[in-house]
Coordinates of C-alpha atoms in Angstrom, one line a residue:
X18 CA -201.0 142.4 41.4
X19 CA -204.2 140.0 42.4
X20 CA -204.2 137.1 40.4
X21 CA -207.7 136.6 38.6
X22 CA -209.0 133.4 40.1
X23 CA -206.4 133.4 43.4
X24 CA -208.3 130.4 45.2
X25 CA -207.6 127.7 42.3
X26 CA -204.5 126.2 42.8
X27 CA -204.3 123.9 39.3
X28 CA -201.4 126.3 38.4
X29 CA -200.1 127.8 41.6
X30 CA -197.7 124.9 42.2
X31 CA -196.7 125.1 38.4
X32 CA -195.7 129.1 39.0
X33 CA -194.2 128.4 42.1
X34 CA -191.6 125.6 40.2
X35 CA -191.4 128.5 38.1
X36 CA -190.2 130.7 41.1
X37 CA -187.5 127.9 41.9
X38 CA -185.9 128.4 38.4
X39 CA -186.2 131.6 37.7
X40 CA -183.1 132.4 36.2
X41 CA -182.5 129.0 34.5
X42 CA -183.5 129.0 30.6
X43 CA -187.2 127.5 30.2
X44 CA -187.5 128.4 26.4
X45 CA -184.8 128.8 23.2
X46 CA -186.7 130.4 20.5
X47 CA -185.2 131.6 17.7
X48 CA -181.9 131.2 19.2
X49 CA -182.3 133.3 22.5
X50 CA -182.4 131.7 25.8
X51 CA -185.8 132.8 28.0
X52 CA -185.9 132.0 31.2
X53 CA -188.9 131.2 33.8
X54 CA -188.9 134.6 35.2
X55 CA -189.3 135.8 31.5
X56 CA -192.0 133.5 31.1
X57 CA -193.8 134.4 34.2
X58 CA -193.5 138.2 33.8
X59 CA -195.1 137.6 30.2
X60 CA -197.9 135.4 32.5
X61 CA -198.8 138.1 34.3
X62 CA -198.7 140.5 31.0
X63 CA -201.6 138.1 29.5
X64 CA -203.5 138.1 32.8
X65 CA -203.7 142.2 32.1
X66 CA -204.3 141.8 28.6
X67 CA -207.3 139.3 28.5
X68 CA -209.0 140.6 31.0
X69 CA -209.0 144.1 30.2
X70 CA -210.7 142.3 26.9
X71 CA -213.1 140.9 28.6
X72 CA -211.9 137.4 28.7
X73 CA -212.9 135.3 31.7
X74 CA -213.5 131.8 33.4
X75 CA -215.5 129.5 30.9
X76 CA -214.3 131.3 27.7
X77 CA -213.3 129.1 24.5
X78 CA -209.8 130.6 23.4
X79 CA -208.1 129.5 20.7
X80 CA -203.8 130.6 20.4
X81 CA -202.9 130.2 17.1
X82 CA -198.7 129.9 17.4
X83 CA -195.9 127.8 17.9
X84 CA -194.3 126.9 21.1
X85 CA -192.4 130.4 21.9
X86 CA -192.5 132.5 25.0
X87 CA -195.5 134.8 24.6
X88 CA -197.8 131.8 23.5
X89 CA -196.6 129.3 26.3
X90 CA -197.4 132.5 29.0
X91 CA -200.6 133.5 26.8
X92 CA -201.6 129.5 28.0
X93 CA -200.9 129.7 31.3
X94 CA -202.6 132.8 31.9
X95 CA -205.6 131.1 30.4
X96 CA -205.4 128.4 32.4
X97 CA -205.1 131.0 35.6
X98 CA -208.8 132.6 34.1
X99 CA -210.8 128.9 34.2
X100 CA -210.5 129.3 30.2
X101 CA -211.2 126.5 27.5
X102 CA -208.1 126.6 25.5
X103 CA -207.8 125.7 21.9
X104 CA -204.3 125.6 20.9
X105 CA -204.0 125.4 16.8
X106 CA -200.7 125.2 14.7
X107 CA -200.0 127.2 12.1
X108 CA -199.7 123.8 10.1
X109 CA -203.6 123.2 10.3
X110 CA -204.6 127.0 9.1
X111 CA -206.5 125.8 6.4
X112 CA -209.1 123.9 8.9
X113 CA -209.1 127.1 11.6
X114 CA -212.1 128.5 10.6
X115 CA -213.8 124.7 11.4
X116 CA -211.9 124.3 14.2
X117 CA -212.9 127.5 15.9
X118 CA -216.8 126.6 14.9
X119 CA -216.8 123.3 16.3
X120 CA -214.6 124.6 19.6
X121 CA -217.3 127.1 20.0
X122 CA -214.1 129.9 20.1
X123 CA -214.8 132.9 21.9
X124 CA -212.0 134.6 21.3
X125 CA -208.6 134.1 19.6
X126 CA -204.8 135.3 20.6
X127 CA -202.4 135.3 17.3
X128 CA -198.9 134.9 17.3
X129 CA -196.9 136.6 14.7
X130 CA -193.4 135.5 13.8
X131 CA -191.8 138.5 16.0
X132 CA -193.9 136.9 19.0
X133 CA -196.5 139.7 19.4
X134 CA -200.1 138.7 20.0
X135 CA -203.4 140.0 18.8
X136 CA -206.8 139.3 20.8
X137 CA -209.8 139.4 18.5
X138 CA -213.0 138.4 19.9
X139 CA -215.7 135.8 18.1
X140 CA -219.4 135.5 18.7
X141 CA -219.4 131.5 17.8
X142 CA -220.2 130.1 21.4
X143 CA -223.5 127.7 21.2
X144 CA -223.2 126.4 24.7
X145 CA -221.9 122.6 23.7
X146 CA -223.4 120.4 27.0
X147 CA -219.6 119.1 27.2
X148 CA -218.4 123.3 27.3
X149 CA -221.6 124.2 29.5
X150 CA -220.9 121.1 32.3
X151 CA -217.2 122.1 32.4
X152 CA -218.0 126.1 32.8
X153 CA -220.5 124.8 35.6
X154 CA -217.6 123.1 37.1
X155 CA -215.5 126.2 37.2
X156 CA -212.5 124.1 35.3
X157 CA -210.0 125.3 32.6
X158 CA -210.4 122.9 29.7
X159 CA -208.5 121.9 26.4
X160 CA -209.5 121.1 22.9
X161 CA -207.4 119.4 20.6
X162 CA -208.4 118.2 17.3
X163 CA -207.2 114.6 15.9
X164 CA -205.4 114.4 12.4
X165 CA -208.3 113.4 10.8
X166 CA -206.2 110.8 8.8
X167 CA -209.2 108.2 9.0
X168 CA -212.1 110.6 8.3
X169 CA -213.7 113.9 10.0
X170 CA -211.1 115.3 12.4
X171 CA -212.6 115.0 15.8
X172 CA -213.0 117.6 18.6
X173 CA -211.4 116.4 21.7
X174 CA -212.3 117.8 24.5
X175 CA -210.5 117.6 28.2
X176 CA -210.7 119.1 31.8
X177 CA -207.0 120.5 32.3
X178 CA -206.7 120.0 36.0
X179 CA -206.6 116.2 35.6
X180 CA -204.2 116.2 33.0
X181 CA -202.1 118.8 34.7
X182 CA -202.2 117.1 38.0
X183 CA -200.1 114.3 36.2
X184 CA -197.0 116.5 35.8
X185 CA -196.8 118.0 39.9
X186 CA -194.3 114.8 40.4
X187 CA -190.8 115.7 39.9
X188 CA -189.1 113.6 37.2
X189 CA -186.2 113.5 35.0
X190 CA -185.0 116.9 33.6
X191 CA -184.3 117.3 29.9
X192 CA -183.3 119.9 27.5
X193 CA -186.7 119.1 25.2
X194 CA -186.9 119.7 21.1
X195 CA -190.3 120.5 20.7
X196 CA -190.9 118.7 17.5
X197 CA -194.4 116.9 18.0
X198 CA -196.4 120.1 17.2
X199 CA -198.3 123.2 19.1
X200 CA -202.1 121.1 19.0
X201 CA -200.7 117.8 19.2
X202 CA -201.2 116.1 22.6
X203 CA -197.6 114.7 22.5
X204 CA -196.8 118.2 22.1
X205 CA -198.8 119.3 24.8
X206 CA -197.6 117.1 26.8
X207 CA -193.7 117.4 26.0
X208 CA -194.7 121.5 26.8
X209 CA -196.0 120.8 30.1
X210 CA -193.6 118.1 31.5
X211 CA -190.2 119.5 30.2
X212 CA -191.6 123.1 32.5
X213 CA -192.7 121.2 35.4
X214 CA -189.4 119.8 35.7
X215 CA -187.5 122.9 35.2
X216 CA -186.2 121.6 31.7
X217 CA -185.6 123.7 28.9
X218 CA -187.7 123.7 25.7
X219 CA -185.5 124.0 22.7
X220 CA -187.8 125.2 19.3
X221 CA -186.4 124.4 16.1
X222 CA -186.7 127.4 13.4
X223 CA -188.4 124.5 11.1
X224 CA -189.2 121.1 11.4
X225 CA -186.3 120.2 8.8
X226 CA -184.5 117.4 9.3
X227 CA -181.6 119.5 9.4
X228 CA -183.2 122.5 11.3
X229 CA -184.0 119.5 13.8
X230 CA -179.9 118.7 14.5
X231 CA -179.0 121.9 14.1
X232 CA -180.6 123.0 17.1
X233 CA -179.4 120.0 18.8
X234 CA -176.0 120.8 18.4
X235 CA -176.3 124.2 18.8
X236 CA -178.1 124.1 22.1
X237 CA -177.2 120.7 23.5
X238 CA -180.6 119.1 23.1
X239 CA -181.0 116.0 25.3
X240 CA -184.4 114.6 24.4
X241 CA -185.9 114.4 21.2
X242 CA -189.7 112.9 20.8
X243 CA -190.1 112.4 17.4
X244 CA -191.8 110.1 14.7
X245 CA -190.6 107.0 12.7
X246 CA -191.0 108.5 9.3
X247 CA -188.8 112.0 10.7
X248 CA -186.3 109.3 11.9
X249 CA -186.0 107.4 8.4
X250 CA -185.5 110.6 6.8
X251 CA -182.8 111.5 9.1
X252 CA -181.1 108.2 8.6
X253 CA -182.0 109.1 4.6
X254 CA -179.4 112.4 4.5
X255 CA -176.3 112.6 6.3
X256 CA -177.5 115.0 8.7
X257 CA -177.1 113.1 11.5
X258 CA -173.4 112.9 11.0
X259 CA -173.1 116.8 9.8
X260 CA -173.9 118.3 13.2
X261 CA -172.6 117.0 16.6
X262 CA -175.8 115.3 18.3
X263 CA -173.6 113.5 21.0
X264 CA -175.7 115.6 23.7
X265 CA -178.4 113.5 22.9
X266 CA -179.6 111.2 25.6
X267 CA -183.2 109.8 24.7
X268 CA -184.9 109.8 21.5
X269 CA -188.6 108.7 22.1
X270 CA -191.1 107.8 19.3
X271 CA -194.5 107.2 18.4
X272 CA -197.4 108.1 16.8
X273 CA -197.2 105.7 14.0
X274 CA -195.9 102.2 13.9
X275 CA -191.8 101.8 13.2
X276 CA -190.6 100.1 10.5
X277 CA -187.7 97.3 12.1
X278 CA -185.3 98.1 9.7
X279 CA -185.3 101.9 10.6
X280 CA -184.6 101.1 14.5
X281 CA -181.9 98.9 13.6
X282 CA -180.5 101.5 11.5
X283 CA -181.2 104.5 14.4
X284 CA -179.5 102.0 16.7
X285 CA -176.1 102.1 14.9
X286 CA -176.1 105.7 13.8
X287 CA -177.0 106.5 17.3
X288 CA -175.1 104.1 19.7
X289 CA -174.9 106.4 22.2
X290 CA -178.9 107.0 22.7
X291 CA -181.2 105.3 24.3
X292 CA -184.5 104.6 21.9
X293 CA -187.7 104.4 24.0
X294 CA -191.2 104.0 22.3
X295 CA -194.0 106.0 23.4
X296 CA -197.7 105.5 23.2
X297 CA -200.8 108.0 23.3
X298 CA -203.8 109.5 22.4
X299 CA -205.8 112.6 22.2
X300 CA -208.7 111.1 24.1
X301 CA -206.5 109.5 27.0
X302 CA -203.4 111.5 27.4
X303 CA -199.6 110.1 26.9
X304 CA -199.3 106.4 29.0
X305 CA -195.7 105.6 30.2
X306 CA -193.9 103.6 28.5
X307 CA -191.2 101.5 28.5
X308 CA -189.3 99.5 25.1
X309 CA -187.8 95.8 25.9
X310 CA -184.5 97.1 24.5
X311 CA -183.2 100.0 21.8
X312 CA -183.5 97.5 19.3
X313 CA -187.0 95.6 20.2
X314 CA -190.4 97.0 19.1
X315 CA -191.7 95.4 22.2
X316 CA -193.2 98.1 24.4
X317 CA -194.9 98.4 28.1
X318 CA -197.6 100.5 28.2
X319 CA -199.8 102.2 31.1
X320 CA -198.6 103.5 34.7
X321 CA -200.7 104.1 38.2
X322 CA -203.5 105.4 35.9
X323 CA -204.2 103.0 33.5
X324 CA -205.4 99.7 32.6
X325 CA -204.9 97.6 29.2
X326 CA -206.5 94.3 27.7
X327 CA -206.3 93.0 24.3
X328 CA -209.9 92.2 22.8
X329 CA -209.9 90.5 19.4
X330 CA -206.6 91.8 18.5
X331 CA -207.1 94.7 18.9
X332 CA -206.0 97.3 22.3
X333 CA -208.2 98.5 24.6
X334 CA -207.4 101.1 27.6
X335 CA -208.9 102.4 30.4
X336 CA -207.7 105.5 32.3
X337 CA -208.5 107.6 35.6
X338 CA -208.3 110.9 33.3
X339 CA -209.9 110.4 30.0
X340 CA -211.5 113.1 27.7
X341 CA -214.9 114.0 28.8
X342 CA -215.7 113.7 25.1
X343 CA -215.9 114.6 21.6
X344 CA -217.9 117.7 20.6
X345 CA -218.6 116.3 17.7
X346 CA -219.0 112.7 17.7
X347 CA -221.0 110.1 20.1
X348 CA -218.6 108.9 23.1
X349 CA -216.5 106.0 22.1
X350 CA -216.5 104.7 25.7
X351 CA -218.4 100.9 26.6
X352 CA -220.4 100.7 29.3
X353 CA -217.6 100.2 31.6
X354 CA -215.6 103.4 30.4
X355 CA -213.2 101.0 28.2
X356 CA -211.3 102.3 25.1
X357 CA -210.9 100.8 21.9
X358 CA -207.7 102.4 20.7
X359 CA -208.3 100.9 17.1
X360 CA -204.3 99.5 17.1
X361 CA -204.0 96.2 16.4
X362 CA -201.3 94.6 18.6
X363 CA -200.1 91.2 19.8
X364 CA -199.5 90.7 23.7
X365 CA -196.0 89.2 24.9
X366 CA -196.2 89.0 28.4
X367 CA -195.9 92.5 29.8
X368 CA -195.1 94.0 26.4
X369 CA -196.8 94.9 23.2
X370 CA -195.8 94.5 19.4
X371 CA -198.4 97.3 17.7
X372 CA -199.2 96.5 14.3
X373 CA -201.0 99.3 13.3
X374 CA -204.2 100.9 13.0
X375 CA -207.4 98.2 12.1
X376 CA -208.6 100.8 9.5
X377 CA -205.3 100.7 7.7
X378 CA -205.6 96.8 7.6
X379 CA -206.0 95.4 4.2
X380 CA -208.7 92.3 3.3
X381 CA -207.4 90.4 0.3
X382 CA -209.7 87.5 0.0
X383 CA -210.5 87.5 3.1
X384 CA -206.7 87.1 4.2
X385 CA -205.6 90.4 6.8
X386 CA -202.2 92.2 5.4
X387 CA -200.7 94.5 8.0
X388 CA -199.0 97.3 5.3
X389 CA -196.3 98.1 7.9
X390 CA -195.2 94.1 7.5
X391 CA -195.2 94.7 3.9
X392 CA -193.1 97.9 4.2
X393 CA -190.3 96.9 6.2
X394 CA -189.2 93.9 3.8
X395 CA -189.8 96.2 0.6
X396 CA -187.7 98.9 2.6
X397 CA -184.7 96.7 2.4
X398 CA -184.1 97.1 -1.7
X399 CA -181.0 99.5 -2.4
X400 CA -182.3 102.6 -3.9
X401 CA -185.7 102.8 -2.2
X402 CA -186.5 105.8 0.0
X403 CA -189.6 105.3 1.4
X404 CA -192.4 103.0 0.6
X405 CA -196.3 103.2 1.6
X406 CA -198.3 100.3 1.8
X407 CA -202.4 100.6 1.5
X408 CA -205.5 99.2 0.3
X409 CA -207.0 99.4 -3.0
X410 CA -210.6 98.2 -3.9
X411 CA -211.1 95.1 -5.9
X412 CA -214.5 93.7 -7.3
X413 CA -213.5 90.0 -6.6
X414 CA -210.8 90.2 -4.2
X415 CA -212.4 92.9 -2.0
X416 CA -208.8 94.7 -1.5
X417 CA -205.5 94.5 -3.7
X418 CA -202.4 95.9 -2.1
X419 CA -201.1 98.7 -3.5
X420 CA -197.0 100.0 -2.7
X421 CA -196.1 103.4 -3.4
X422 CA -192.4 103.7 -3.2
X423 CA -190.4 107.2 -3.1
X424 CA -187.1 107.1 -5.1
X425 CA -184.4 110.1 -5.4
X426 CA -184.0 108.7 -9.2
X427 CA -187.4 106.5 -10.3
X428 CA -187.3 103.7 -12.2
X429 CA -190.3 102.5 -14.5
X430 CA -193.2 101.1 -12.4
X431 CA -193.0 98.1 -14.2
X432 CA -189.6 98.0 -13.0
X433 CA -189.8 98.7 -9.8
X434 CA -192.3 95.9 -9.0
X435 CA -190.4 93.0 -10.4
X436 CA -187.5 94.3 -8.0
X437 CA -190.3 93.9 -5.1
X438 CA -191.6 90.9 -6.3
X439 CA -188.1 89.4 -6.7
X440 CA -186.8 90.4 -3.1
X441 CA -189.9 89.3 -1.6
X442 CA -191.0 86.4 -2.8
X443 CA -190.1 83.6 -0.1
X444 CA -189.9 86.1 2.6
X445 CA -193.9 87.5 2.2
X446 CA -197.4 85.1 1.3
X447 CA -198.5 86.0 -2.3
X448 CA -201.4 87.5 -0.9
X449 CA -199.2 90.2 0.9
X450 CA -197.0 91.6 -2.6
X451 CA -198.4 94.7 -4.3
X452 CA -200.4 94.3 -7.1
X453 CA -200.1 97.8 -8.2
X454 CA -196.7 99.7 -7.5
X455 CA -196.3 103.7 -7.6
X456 CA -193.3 105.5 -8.0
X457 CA -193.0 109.2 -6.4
X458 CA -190.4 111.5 -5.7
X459 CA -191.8 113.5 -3.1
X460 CA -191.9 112.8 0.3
X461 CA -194.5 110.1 1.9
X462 CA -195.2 112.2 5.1
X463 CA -197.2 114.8 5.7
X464 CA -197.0 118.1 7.5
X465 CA -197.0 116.1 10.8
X466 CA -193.7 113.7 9.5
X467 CA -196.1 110.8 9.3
X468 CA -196.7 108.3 7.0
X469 CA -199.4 108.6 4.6
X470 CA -201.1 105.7 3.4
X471 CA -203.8 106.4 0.9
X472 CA -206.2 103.4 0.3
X473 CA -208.5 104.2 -2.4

């Protein structure tokens, strides 16, 4: 068969890698091993499929799935036809029919939970000048969507051969849980490394702290990317000492600042590991990093393509393959193609300490309270499970802070705060202690396993 688009080579050298492994596993979904060959026949399936539909260089296609064999050949196939892709999780379905407006979607590909996929065509394409200059280009794209956690979830929008290019190096090899999810960047990028290096992608059944380990054991996991708040919840339970994780190897994090207390904790529970933080974003792509130590928060960030500088606090980056830009927002780029990441972080040298984000900074009098600062000392009273640190608005003081704090069995508010305000006083200005205090049960983290901060 005559591959669709045979003079591109943005993914010949990634189906040739394929050709070296072929019988080696490349994918464990629901407990079966699939290997590259599998994963290429099911390429060249897709190529049949979507363009018998019609579906051709320039197209918007979204893939609506989870990382299992048919929806990781269904994107490489795409990627073959000069196609936009739009990968959404089943997580987000309740913003999919946004999504696929603002992504212009041509077409979608459905995965159902026996892995078969259903084309269905859309007539939503308004010829977005970012979509129309990369069609004119002849280029594959992707559009990934950001959490939204600070407002409007923004359409991201990137040429794929630049940020596939990045993976043609050989590197280290790992048996991969894909735990960042299907429209994540981190996930995209965990996808697209652990393949190019002829690792295996293990996909847990859920995204359970226990589902998590259990696929571990079971299939001798090696690398886990991951978030603080999934690792505080695995050092919460006693899963990390029901199932044998001892093929573990690297457990990287990100996405959210971690709390001190939970990588001292990690470091004990998980002696054997080494802890590495990681550092991204949708609109530049996953920097390399490297941590000062398993137990420092200290972190090196950028590589050959990047360049960083603090301004005012606060990080800014510049990279050689950067979004080409939102479709639905103005370009956050200065003049001079710099970044403004919105972390706060101080500088060490070589290394960065991130605070966290500026919008999640509380003003109390005109005094700045990080809520992760205030979180890690209020995380050290027994009984506490979790705690969430925001803002709340104040007619004289401009912000109070406000602690919600997750116990199995919950005490009085009233209570609880004198506890806080007992173990805290000496260690935290009066400025930085809650003046309000919540007590939940339910979890603090959201479908993503990060920490939700509600300032009101």
């Amino acid at each position: 068969m005559t591959d669709p688009g045979a003079d591109q080579n943005h993914i010949d050298w990634q189906l040739a890698r394929f050709a070296e492994g072929a019988g080696q596993p490349a994918v464990i979904w629901r407990d079966r091993e699939y290997s590259f060959s599998d994963l290429a026949a099911g390429y060249h399936e897709w190529l049949a499929r979507l363009t018998a539909a019609g579906i051709g260089p320039g197209a918007s296609v979204a893939v609506i799935g989870d990382f299992s064999p048919a929806s990781v050949s269904a994107l490489m196939a795409l990627v073959r036809l000069d196609c936009i892709l739009v990968p959404l999780a089943r997580e987000s379905r309740d913003q999919h029919a946004q999504f696929l407006e603002i992504a212009e979607v041509d077409a979608t590909i459905t995965l159902d939970d026996a892995d078969h996929g259903v084309i269905a065509t859309h007539p939503l394409r308004r010829n977005h000048p970012l979509l129309t200059t990369l069609r004119e280009r002849g280029e594959p794209g992707l559009v990934l969507f950001s959490s939204g956690s600070t407002g409007k979830p923004k359409a991201i929008l990137h040429a794929l051969p630049q940020l596939l290019e990045k993976f043609r190096k050989p590197r280290h090899c790992y048996r991969t849980v894909t735990f960042l999810l299907f429209d994540h960047i981190g996930g995209f990028n965990t996808l697209f490394y652990t393949l190019a290096n002829l690792g295996c992608v293990v996909v847990p059944e859920e995204r359970s702290v226990r589902m998590v380990c259990r696929g571990i054991e079971r299939h001798g996991a090696e690398l886990l990317p991951t978030s603080p708040s999934f690792l505080n919840l695995l050092l919460l339970g006693d899963s990390y000492r029901d199932f044998d994780l001892s093929s573990l190897k690297l457990v990287t994090y990100g996405t959210e600042v971690m709390p001190e207390r939970t990588l001292e904790q990690l470091s004990e529970a998980l002696p054997h590991v080494r802890l590495q933080q990681t550092y991204g974003l949708s609109e530049l792509g996953i920097l390399r990093s490297k941590s000062a130590s398993n137990r420092s928060l200290l972190v090196q960030v950028g590589g050959e393509d990047y360049e960083t500088k603090v301004v005012d606090g606060t990080l800014r980056i510049r990279a050689k393959c950067s979004m080409l830009g939102y479709l639905n927002a103005p370009s956050p780029f200065d003049a001079d193609g710099w970044f403004d990441t919105g972390d706060s972080v101080i500088q060490d040298g070589e290394y960065y300490r991130i605070l966290g984000r500026v919008t999640e900074i509380i003003n109390v009098g005109g005094q700045k309270v990080y809520p992760a600062e205030v979180e890690k000392v209020i995380a050290e009273i027994p009984g506490f499970d979790d705690v969430a640190v925001a803002g709340e608005a104040h007619l004289l003081l401009g912000n109070i802070v406000v602690a919600t704090v997750q116990m199995r069995e919950p005490l009085p508010a009233a209570e609880v705060k004198r506890r806080i305000h007992e173990h805290c006083r000496g260690r935290l200005q009066p400025y930085m202690l809650p003046a309000k205090v919540k007590v939940v049960t339910e979890s603090l983290v959201n479908s993503r396993f990060k920490k939700v901060r509600r300032a009101t």
